[in-house]
Short mmCIF file of C-alpha atoms in Angstrom, two decimals:
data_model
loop_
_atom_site.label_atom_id
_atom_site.label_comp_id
_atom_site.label_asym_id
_atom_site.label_seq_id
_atom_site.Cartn_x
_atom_site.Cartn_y
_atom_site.Cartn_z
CA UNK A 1 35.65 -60.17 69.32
CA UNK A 2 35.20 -56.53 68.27
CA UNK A 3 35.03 -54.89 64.39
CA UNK A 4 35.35 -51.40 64.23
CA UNK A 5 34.17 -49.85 60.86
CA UNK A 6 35.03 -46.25 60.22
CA UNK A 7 33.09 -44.77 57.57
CA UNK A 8 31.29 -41.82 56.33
CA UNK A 9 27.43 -41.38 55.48
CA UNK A 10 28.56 -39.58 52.20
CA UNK A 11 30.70 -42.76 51.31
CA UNK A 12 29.38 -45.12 48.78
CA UNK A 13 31.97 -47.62 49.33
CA UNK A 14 31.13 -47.81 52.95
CA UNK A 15 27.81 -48.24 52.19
CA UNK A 16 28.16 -51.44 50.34
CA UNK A 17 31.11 -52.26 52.25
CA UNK A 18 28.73 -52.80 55.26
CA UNK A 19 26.04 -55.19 53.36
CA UNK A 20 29.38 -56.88 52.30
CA UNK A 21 30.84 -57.13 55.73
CA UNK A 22 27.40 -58.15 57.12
CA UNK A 23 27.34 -60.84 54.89
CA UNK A 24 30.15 -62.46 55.75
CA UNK A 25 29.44 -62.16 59.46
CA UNK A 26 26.26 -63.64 58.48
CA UNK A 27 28.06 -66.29 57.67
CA UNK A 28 30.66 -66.99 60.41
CA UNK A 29 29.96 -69.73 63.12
CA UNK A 30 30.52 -67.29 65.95
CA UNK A 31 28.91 -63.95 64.85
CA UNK A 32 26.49 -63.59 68.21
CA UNK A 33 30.04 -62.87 69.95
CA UNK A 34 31.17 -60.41 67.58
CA UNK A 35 30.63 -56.36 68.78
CA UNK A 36 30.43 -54.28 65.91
CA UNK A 37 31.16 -50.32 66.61
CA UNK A 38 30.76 -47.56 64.30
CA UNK A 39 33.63 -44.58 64.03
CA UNK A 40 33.38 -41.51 62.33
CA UNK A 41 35.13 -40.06 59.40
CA UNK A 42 34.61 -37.42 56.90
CA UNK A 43 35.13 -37.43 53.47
CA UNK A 44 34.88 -33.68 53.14
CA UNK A 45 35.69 -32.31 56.77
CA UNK A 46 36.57 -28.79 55.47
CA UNK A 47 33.11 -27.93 53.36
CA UNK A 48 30.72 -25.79 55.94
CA UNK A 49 27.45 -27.22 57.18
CA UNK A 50 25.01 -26.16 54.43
CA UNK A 51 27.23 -25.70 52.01
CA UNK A 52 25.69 -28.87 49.76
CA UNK A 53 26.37 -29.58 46.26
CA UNK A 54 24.50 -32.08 43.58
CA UNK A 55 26.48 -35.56 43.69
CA UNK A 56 26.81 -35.39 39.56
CA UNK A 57 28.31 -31.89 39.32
CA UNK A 58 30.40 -32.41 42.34
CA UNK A 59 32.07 -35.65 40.63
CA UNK A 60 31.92 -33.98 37.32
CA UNK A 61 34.26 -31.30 38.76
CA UNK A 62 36.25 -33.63 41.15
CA UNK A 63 37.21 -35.51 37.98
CA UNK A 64 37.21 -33.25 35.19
CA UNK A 65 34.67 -35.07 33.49
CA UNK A 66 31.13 -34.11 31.67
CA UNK A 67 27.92 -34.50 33.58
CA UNK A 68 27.01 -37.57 31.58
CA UNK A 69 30.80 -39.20 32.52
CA UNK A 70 29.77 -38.70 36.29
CA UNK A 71 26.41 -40.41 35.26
CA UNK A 72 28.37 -43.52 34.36
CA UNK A 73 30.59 -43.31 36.78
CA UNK A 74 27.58 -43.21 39.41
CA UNK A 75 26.27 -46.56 37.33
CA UNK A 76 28.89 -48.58 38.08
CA UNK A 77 28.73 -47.78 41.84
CA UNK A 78 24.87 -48.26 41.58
CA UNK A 79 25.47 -51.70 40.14
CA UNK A 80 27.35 -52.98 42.80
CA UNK A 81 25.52 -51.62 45.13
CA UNK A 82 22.32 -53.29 43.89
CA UNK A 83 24.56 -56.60 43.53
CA UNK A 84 24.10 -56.27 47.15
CA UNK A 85 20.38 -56.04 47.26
CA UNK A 86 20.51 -51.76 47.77
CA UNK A 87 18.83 -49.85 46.52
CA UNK A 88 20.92 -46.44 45.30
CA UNK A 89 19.91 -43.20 43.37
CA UNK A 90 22.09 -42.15 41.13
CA UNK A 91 20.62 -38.41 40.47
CA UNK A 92 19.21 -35.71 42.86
CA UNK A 93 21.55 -37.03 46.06
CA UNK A 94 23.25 -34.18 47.99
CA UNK A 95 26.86 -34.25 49.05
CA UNK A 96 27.80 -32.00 52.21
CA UNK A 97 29.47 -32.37 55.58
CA UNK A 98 28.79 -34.89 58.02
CA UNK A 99 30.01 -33.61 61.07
CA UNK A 100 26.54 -33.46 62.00
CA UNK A 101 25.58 -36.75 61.28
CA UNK A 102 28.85 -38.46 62.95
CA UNK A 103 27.78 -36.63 66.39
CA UNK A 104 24.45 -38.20 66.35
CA UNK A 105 25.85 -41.49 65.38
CA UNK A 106 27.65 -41.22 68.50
CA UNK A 107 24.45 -40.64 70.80
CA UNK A 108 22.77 -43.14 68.98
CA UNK A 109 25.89 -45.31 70.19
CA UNK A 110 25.55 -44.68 73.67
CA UNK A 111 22.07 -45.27 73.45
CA UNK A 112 22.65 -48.39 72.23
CA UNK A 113 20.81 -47.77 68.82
CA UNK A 114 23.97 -46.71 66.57
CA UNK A 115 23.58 -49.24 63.62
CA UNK A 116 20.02 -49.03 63.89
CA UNK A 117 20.72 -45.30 63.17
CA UNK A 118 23.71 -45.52 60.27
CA UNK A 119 21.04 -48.03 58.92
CA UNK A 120 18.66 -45.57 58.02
CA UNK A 121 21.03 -42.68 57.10
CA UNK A 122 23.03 -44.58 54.80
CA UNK A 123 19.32 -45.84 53.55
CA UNK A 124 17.79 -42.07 53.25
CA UNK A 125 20.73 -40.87 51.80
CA UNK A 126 21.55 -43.28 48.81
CA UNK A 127 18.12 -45.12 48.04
CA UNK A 128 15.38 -42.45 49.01
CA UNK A 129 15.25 -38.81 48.28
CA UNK A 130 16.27 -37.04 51.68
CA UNK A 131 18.99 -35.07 52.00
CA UNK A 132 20.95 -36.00 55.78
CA UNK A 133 22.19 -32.58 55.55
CA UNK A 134 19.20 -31.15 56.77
CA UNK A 135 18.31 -30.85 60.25
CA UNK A 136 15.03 -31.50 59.90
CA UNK A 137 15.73 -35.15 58.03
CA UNK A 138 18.37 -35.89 60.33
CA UNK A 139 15.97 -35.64 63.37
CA UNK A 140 12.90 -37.18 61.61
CA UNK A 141 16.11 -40.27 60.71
CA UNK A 142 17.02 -40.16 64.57
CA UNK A 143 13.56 -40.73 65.49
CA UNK A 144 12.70 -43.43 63.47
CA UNK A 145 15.96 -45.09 65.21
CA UNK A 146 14.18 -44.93 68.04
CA UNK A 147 16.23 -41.54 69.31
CA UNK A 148 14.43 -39.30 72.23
CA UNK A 149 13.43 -36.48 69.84
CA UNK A 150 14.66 -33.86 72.55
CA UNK A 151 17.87 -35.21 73.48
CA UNK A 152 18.16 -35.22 69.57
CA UNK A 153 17.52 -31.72 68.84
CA UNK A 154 19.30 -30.92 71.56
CA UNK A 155 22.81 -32.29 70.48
CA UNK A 156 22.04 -30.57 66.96
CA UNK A 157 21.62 -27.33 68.84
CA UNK A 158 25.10 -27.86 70.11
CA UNK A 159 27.80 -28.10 68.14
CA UNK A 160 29.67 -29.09 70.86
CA UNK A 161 27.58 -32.39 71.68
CA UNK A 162 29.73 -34.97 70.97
CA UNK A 163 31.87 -33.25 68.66
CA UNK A 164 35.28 -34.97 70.78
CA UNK A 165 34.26 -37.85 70.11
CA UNK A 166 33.79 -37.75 66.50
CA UNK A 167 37.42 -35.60 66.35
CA UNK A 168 38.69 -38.92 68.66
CA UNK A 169 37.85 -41.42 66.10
CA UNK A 170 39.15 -39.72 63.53
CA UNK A 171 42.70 -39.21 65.25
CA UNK A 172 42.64 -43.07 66.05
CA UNK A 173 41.70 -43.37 62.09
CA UNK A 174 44.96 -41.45 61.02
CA UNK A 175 47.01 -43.02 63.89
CA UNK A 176 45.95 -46.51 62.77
CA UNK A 177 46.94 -45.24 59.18
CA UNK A 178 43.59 -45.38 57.60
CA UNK A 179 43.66 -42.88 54.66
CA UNK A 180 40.34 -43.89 52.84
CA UNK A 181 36.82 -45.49 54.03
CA UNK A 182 35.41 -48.23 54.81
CA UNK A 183 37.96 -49.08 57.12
CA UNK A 184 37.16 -52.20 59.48
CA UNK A 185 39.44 -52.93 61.97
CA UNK A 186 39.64 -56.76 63.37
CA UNK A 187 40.37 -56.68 67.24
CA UNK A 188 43.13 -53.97 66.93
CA UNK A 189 45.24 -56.78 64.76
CA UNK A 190 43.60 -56.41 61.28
CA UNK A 191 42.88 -54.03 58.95
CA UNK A 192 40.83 -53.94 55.65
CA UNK A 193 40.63 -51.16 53.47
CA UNK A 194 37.77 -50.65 51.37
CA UNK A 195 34.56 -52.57 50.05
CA UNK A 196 36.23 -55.86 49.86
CA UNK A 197 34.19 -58.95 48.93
CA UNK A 198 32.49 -60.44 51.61
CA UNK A 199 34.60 -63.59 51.18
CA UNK A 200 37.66 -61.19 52.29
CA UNK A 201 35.30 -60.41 55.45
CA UNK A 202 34.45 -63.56 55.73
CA UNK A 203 38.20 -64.76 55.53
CA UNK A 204 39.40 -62.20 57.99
CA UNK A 205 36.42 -63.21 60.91
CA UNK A 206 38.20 -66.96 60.88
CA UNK A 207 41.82 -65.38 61.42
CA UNK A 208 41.03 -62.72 64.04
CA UNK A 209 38.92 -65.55 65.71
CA UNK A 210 42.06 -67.62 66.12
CA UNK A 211 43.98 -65.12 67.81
CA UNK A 212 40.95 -63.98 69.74
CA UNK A 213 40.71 -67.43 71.65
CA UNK A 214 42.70 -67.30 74.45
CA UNK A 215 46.00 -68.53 73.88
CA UNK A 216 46.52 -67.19 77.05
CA UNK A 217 45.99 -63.76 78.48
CA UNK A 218 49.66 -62.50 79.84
CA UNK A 219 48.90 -62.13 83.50
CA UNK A 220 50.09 -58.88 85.25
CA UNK A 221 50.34 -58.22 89.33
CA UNK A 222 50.96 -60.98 92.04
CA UNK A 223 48.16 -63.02 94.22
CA UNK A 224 45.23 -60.54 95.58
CA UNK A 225 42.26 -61.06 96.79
CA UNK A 226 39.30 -62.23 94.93
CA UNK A 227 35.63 -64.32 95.01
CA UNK A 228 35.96 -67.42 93.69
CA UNK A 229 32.97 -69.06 91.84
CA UNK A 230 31.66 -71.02 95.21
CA UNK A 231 31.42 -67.32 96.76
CA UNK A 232 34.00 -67.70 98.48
CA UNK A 233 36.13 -64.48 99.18
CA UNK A 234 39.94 -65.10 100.09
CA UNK A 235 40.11 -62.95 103.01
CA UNK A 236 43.27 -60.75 103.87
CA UNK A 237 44.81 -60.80 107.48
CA UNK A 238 43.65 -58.90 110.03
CA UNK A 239 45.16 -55.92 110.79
CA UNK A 240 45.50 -52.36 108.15
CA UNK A 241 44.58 -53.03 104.95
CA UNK A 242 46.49 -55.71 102.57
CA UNK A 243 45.95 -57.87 100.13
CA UNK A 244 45.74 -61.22 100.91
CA UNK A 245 48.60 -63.86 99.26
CA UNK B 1 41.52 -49.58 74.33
CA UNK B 2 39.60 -51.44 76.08
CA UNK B 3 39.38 -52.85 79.71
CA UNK B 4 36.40 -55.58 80.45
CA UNK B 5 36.27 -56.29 84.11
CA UNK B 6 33.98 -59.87 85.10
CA UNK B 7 32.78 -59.27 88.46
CA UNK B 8 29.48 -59.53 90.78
CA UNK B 9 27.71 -57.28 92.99
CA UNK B 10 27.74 -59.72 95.85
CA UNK B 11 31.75 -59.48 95.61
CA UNK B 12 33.75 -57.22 98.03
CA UNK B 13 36.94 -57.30 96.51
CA UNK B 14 35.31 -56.22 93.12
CA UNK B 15 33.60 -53.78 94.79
CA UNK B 16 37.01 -52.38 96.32
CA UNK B 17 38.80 -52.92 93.27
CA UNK B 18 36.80 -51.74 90.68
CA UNK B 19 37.93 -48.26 92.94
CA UNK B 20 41.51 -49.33 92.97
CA UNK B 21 41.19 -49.83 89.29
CA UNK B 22 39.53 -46.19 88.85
CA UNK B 23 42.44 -44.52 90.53
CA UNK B 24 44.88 -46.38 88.29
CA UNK B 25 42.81 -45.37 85.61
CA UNK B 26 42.50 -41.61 86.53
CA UNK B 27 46.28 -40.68 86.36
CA UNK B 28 46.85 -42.43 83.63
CA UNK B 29 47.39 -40.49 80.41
CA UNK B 30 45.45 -41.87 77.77
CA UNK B 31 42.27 -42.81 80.01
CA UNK B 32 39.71 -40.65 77.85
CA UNK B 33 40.45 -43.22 75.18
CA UNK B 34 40.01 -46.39 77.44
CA UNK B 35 36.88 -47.65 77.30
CA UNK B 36 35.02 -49.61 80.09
CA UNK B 37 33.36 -52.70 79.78
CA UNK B 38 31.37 -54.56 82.80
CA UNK B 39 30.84 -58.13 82.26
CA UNK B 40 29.19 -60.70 84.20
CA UNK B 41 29.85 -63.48 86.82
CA UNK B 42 27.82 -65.07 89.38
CA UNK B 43 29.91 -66.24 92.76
CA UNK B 44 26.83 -68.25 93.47
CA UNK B 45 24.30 -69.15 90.65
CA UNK B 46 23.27 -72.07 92.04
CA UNK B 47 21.27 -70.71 94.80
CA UNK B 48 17.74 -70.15 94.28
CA UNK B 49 16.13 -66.27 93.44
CA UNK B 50 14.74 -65.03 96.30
CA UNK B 51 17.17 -67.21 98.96
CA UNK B 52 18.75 -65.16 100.55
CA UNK B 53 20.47 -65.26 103.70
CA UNK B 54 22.36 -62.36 105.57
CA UNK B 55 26.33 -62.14 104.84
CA UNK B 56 27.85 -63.17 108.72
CA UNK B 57 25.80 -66.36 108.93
CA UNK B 58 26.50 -67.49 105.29
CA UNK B 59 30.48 -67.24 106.38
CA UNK B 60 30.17 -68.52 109.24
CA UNK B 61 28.62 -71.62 107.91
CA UNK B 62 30.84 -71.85 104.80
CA UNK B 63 34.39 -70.90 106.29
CA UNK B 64 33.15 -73.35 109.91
CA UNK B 65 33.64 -70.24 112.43
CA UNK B 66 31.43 -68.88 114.82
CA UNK B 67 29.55 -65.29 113.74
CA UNK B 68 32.63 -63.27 115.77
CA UNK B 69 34.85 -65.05 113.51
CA UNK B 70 33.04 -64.22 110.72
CA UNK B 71 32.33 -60.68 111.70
CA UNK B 72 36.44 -60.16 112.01
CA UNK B 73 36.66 -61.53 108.71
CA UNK B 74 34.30 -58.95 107.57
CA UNK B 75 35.85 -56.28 109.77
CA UNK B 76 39.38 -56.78 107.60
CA UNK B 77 37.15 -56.66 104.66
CA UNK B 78 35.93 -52.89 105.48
CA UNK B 79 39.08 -51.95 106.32
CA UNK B 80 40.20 -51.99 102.79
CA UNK B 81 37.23 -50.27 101.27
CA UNK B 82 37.20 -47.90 103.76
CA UNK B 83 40.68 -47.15 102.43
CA UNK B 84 39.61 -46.90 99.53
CA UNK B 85 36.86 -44.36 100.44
CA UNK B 86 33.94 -46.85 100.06
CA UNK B 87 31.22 -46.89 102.67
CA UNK B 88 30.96 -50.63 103.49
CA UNK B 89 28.66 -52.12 106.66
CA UNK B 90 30.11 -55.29 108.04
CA UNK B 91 26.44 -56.50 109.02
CA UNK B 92 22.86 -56.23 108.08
CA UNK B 93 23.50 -57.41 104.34
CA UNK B 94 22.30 -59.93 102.01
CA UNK B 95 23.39 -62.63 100.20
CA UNK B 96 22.14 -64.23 97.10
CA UNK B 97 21.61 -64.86 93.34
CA UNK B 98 22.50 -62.02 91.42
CA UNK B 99 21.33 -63.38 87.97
CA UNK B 100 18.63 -60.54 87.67
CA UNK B 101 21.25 -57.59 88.47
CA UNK B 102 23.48 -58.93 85.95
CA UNK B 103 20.28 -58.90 83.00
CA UNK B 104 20.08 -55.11 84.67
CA UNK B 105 23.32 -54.20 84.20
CA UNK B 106 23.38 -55.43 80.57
CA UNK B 107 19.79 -53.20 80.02
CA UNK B 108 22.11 -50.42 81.52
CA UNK B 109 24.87 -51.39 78.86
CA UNK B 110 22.94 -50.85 75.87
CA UNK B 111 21.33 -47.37 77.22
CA UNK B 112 24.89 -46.42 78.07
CA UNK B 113 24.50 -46.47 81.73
CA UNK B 114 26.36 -49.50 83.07
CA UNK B 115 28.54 -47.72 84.71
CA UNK B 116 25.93 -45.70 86.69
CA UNK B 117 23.63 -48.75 87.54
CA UNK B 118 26.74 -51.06 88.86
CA UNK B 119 27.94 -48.16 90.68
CA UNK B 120 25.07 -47.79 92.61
CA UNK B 121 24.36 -51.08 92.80
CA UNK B 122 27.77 -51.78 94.23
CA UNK B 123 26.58 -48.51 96.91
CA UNK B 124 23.04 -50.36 97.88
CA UNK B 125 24.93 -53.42 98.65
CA UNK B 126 28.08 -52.74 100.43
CA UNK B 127 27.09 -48.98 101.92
CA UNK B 128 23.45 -48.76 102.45
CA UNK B 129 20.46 -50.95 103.81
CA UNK B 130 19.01 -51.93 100.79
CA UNK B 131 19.10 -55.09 99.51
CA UNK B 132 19.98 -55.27 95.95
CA UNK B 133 18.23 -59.36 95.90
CA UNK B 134 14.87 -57.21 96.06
CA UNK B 135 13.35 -56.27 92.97
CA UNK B 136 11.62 -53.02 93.98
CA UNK B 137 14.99 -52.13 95.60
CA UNK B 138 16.44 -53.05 91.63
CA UNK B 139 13.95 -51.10 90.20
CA UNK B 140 14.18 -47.97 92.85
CA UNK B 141 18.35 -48.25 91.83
CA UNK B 142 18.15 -48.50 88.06
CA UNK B 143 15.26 -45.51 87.87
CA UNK B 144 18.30 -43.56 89.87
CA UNK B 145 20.97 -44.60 87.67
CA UNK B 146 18.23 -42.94 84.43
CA UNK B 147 16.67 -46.03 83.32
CA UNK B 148 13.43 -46.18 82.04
CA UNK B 149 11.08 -47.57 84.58
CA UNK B 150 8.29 -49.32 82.33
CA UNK B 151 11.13 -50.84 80.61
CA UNK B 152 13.33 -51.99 83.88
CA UNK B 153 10.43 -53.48 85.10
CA UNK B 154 9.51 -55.63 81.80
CA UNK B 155 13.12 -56.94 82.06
CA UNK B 156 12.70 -57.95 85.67
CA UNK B 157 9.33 -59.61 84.90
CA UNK B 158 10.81 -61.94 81.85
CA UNK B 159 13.52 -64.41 83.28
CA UNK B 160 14.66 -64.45 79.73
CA UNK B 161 15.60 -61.01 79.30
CA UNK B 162 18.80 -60.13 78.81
CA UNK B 163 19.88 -63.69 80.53
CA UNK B 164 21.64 -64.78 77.14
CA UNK B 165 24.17 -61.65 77.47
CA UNK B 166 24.19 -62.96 81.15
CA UNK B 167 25.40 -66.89 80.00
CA UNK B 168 27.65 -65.62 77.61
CA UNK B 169 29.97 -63.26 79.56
CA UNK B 170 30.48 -66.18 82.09
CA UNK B 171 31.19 -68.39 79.06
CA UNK B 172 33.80 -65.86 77.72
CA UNK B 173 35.13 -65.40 81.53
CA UNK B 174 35.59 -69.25 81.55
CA UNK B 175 37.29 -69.56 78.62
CA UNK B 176 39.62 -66.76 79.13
CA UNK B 177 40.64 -68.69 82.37
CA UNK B 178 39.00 -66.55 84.76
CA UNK B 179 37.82 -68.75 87.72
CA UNK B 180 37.49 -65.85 90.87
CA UNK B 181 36.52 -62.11 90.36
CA UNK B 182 37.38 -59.35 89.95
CA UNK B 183 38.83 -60.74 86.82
CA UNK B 184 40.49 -57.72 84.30
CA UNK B 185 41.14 -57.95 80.18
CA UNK B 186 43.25 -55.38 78.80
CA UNK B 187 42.47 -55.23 74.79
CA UNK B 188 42.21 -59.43 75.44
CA UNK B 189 45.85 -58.99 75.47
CA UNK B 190 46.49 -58.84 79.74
CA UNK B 191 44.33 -60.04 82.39
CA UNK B 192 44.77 -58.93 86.19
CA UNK B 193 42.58 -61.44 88.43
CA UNK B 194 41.66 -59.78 92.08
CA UNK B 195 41.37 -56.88 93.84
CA UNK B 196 44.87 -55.38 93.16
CA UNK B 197 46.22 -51.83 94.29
CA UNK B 198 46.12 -49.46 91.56
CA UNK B 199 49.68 -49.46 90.45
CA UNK B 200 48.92 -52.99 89.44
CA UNK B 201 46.50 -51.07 87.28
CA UNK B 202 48.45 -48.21 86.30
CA UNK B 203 51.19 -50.58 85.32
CA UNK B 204 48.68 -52.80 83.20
CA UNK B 205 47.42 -49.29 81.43
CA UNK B 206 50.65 -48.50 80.53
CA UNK B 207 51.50 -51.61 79.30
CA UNK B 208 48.21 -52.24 77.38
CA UNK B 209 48.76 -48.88 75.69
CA UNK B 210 52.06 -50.12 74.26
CA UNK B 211 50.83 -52.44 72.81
CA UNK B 212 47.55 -50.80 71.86
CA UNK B 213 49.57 -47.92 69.27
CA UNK B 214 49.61 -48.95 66.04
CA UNK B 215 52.78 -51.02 65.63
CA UNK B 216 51.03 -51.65 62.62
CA UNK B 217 47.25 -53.77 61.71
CA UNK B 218 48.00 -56.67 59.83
CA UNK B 219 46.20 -55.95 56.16
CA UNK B 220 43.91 -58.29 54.76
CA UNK B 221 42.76 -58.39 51.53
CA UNK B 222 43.57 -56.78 48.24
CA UNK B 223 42.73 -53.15 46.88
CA UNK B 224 39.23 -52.53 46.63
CA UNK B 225 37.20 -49.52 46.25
CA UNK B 226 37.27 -47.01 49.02
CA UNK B 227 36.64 -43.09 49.71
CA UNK B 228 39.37 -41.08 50.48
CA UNK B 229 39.70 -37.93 53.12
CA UNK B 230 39.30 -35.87 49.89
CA UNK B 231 35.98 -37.43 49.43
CA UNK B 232 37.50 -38.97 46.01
CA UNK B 233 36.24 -42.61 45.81
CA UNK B 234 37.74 -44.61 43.43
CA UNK B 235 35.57 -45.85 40.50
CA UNK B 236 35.19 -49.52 39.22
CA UNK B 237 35.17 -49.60 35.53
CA UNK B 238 32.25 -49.84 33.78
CA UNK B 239 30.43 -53.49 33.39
CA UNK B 240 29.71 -55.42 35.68
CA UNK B 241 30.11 -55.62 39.17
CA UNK B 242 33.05 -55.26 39.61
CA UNK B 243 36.12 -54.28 42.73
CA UNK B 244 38.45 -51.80 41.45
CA UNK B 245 41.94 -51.94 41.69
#
C-alpha cells in the first residue's frame, strides 16, 4: 500500500501532520507493507531564492496583526506541535522559498534516503536555529542524511537538477485538487487534508487496507507465455515468433 | 501511476517482456509520470545456492525430451527475443537460485538503480557468458549498473540482507493471485500475467490512466489545520491543543 504526503518544509502543519501520521502507522497491524513517498509543494512558490523574511513579521503582515498577535498565534502552533513530542521555535525562524529544498528531497528520494532527509529539514528548520534557505545548511542537512556531498552541491549548482520533478508533483497536487498542505494521499483512493489526528490516520490505514487486498486485480490481454513457479516456461510453437496459448 | 512487474532473472519470457512492456510504455503519452517498480519471484527457490545446472539439460530432464528437443524449445524461445532486439544464446547458460539477485536488485531499489542492475542482469544471463548464479559475476554487474562495491559485497556476504524485501514481494505476488511471471499491476487496479505484445501493454496504460485521473479521492476526515499555496496556514485558537476548524 502506498501514502503519498505532499508538503512543504516551510509548513508547520505538515510538520506535525507527519509525527501525527507516523503515529498512526505506528500503530496499524500492517505498516512494514506500507511505502511512504514524499511530494513537493510550495507554500510561497513566487518569493525569489534569498529573498527570506522573519516568521513573526511575515505573519504579522499576512494577517494584519501586531508582532505580539503573531507571537500567540506561533504559541498555539508550538503547543501542538510539542503535544507531539517536537520541539518548535517560535522566534528567529526564516520563511523563504523551497524550491531548493524540494529538488534535493527528490535526490534524496532516488537515493533512497528522502525521509531520512525531510527528517532533518523539517527538524533544522522548526526546532534548531538553521535557516534551510541557505546553501550552506542545506548541504551540511544533506550530508548528515547520508547525501554524497558532491552530487549534492552539484544539483544546488543547477537549478535545473530535478526541478521537473518537483514542478510534476505539484501539477499532480492541483490535478488531485489539493489546495493546502499536508496532503496524504491513500493508494490514489483517499485523501486527507491537513494535520488530522492520528486517529483519522489511523482510521484511514484500515479502509485503504481493505480495498488494497486483492479483491481481484481486473485481468487485461489473453493467455501468453510465462514461468510458472516450478520453472517451468510454457513454450510457444515452433516456427516465427508467437505467443504461446 | 504505477506499474510493479514480479518477475526473475532466470525467466525468458520476463526477460522478453519486460521489452515488450517498454515499447508499450514508450509511445504512450503519459509515461514520464508512470513509475516502475521491479518486484521479486523465484521460479525455483527450492534449489540449493550454488546448484546450478546448464539450461538444455535442466529441460530436457523436466519437460522428458532429449537435449535436441530441448534445444528447439530454446531455439523458439530466441526467436522472440531476437524480435524483440534482445541478444539471447540458446546454450552455454545457467540455471539456478536467484534468491541473492533478487536481495541485489532490492539494494539497487533503494539507490535508485533497479532498473539498471535488472537490466543488465537480464543482459549477463540471456546475452552474454556470464553467469549471473556467480557472485563475483553479481558483484562485477552491480559495480556496472553504479553500485557501491564495499556495500554490494556486504549484502552478498549476509544471507539476511535484503531477503525480508525478497519474502515479502513473493508474499504480495501470491496474494494478488500471481502464480507464473512475468506477472504486471497497474496502480493494483489491472494485472497482465506473461509475456504479452506491447499493445497488451499500451492498452493496459491507457486504461490504467483512466482510471488513474482524479475522478475524485475519497476525503477522510474533518477540517483540520493545513497551509495553503499562499503560505497562509490556518491558526488553532488559543488553549490547548487544539485542530482548527
Amino acid at each position: 500500500m502506498r501514502v503519498e504526503i505532499w508538503s512543504d518544509i516551510a509548513c508547520p502543519w505538515c510538520y506535525i501532520g507527519k509525527a501525527r501520521f507516523e503515529k498512526g502507522l505506528a500503530g496499524f497491524a500492517h505498516r512494514d507493507r506500507v511505502e511512504v513517498v514524499h511530494r513537493s509543494f510550495e507554500l510561497d512558490p513566487g518569493r525569489a531564492k534569498g529573498d527570506t523574511e522573519q516568521v513573526i513579521g511575515m505573519l504579522a503582515r499576512k494577517y494584519g496583526r501586531t508582532p505580539e498577535q503573531a507571537r500567540e498565534m506561533e504559541g498555539n502552533v508550538a503547543a501542538n506541535a510539542q503535544a507531539e513530542g517536537l520541539g518548535y521555535l517560535t522566534e528567529g525562524r526564516d520563511h523563504g522559498n523551497t524550491f531548493d529544498i524540494h529538488r534535493l528531497l527528490h535526490l534524496a528520494k532516488a537515493r533512497g534516503l528522502q525521509d531520512e532527509l525531510l527528517t532533518l529539514a523539517y527538524r533544522a528548520n522548526f526546532a534548531e536555529e538553521r535557516s534551510v534557505f541557505d546553501d550552506s545548511v542545506l548541504a551540511d542537512i544533506a550530508a548528515e542524511a547520508g547525501l554524497d556531498a558532491d552530487e549534492v552541491r552539484a544539483v544546488l549548482a543547477d537549478p535545473e537538477a530535478y526541478a521537473d520533478e518537483v514542478r510534476a508533483d505539484e501539477q499532480e497536487a492541483a490535478r488531485l485538487g489539493a489546495t493546502a498542505v499536508p496532503f496524504f494521499v491513500f493508494d490514489r483512493r483517499y485523501g486527507i487534508s491537513g494535520g488530522q489526528p492520528s486517529e483519522v490516520f489511523a482510521q484511514a490505514l484500515e479502509q485503504a487496507w481493505k480495498d488494497h487486498e486483492p479483491a481481484g486485480l481486473v485481468p487485461v490481454g489473453g493467455d501468453a507465455a510465462a514461468c510458472d513457479a516450478d520453472g517451468a516456461c510454457e513454450v510457444p510453437p515452433a516456427g516465427a515468433p508467437e505467443r504461446s496459448a
